[in-house]
mmCIF file of C-alpha atoms in Angstrom:
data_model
loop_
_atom_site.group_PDB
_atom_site.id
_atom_site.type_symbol
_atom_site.label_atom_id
_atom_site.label_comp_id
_atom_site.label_asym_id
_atom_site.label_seq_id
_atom_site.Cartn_x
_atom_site.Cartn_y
_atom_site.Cartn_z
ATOM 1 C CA UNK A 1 -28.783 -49.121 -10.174
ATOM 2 C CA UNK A 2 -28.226 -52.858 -8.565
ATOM 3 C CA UNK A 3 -28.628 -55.896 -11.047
ATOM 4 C CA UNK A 4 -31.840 -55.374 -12.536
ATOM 5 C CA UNK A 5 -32.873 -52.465 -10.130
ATOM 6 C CA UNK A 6 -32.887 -48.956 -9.653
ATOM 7 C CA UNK A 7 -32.335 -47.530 -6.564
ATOM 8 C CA UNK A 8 -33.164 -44.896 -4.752
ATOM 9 C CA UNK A 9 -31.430 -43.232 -1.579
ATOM 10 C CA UNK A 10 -32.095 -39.735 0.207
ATOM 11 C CA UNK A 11 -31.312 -38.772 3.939
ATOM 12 C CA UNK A 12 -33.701 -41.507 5.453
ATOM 13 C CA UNK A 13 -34.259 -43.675 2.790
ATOM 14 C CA UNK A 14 -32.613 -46.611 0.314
ATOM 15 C CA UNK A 15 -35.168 -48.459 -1.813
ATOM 16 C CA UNK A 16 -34.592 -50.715 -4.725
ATOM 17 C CA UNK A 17 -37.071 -51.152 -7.469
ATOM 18 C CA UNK A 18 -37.326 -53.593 -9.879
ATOM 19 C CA UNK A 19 -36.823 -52.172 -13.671
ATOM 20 C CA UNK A 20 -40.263 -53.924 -14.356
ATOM 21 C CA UNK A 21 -41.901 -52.654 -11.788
ATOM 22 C CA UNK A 22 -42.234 -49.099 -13.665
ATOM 23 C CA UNK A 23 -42.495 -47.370 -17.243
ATOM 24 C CA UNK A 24 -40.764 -44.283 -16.872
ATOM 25 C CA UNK A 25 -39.489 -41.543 -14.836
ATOM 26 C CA UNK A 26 -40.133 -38.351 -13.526
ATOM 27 C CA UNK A 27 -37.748 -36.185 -11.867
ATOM 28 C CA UNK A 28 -39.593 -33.645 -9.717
ATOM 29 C CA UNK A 29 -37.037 -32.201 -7.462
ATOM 30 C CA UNK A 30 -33.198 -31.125 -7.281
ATOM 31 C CA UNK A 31 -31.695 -35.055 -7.825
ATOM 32 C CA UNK A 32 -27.887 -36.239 -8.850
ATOM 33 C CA UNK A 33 -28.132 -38.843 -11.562
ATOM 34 C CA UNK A 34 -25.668 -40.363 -12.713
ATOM 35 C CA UNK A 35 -24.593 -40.972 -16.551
ATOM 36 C CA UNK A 36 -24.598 -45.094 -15.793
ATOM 37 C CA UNK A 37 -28.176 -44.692 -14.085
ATOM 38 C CA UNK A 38 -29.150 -42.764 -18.038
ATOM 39 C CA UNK A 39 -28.002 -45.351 -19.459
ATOM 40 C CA UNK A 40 -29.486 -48.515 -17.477
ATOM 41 C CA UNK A 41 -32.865 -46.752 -17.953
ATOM 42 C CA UNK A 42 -32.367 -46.449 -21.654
ATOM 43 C CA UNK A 43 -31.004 -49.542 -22.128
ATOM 44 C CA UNK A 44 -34.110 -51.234 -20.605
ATOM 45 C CA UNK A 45 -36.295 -48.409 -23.079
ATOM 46 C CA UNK A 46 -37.364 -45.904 -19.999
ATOM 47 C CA UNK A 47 -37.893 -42.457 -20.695
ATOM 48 C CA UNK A 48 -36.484 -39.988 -18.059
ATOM 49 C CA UNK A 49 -38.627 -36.706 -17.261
ATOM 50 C CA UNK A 50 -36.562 -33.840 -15.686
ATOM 51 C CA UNK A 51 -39.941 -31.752 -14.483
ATOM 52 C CA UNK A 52 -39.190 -28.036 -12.677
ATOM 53 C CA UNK A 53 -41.609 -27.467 -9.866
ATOM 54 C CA UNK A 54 -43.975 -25.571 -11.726
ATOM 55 C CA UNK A 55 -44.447 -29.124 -13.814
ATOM 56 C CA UNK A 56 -42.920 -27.624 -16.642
ATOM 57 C CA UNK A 57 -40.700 -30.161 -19.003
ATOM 58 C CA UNK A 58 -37.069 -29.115 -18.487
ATOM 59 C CA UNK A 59 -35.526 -32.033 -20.348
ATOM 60 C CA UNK A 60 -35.847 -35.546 -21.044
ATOM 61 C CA UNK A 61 -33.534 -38.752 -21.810
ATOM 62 C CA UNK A 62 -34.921 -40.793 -24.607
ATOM 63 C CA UNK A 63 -34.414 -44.851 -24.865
ATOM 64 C CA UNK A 64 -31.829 -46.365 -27.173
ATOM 65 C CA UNK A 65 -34.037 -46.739 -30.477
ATOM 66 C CA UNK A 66 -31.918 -48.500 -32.913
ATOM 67 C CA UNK A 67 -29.046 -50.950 -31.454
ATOM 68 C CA UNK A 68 -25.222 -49.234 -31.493
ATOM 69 C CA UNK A 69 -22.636 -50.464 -34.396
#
């Protein structure tokens, strides 16, 4: 994450996205994700899909749904 943004970087590639600019996300392949990245995205309400490559639900992060004490 950057600012407002998630990003995104592999062997050839670094893009940023806007937190608007999506609703959720899918994890389809072998990633690293880190606990502040989990946190960001719930924090701005976005539900995180860990998907095995069968498309079977492994596991999934779920938004902050009440504010913390």
């Amino acid at each position: 994450k950057a600012g407002s943004c998630l990003v995104i970087t592999g062997e050839n590639i670094k893009e940023k996205i806007p937190i608007s600019a999506f609703e959720h996300v899918f994890i389809l392949s072998n990633v690293t994700v880190t606990s502040q990245t989990l946190k960001f995205l719930s924090q701005h309400k976005k539900y995180v899909f860990f998907i095995n490559r069968t498309g079977k639900l492994i596991s999934m992060v779920i938004p902050e749904l009440l504010p913390s004490a």
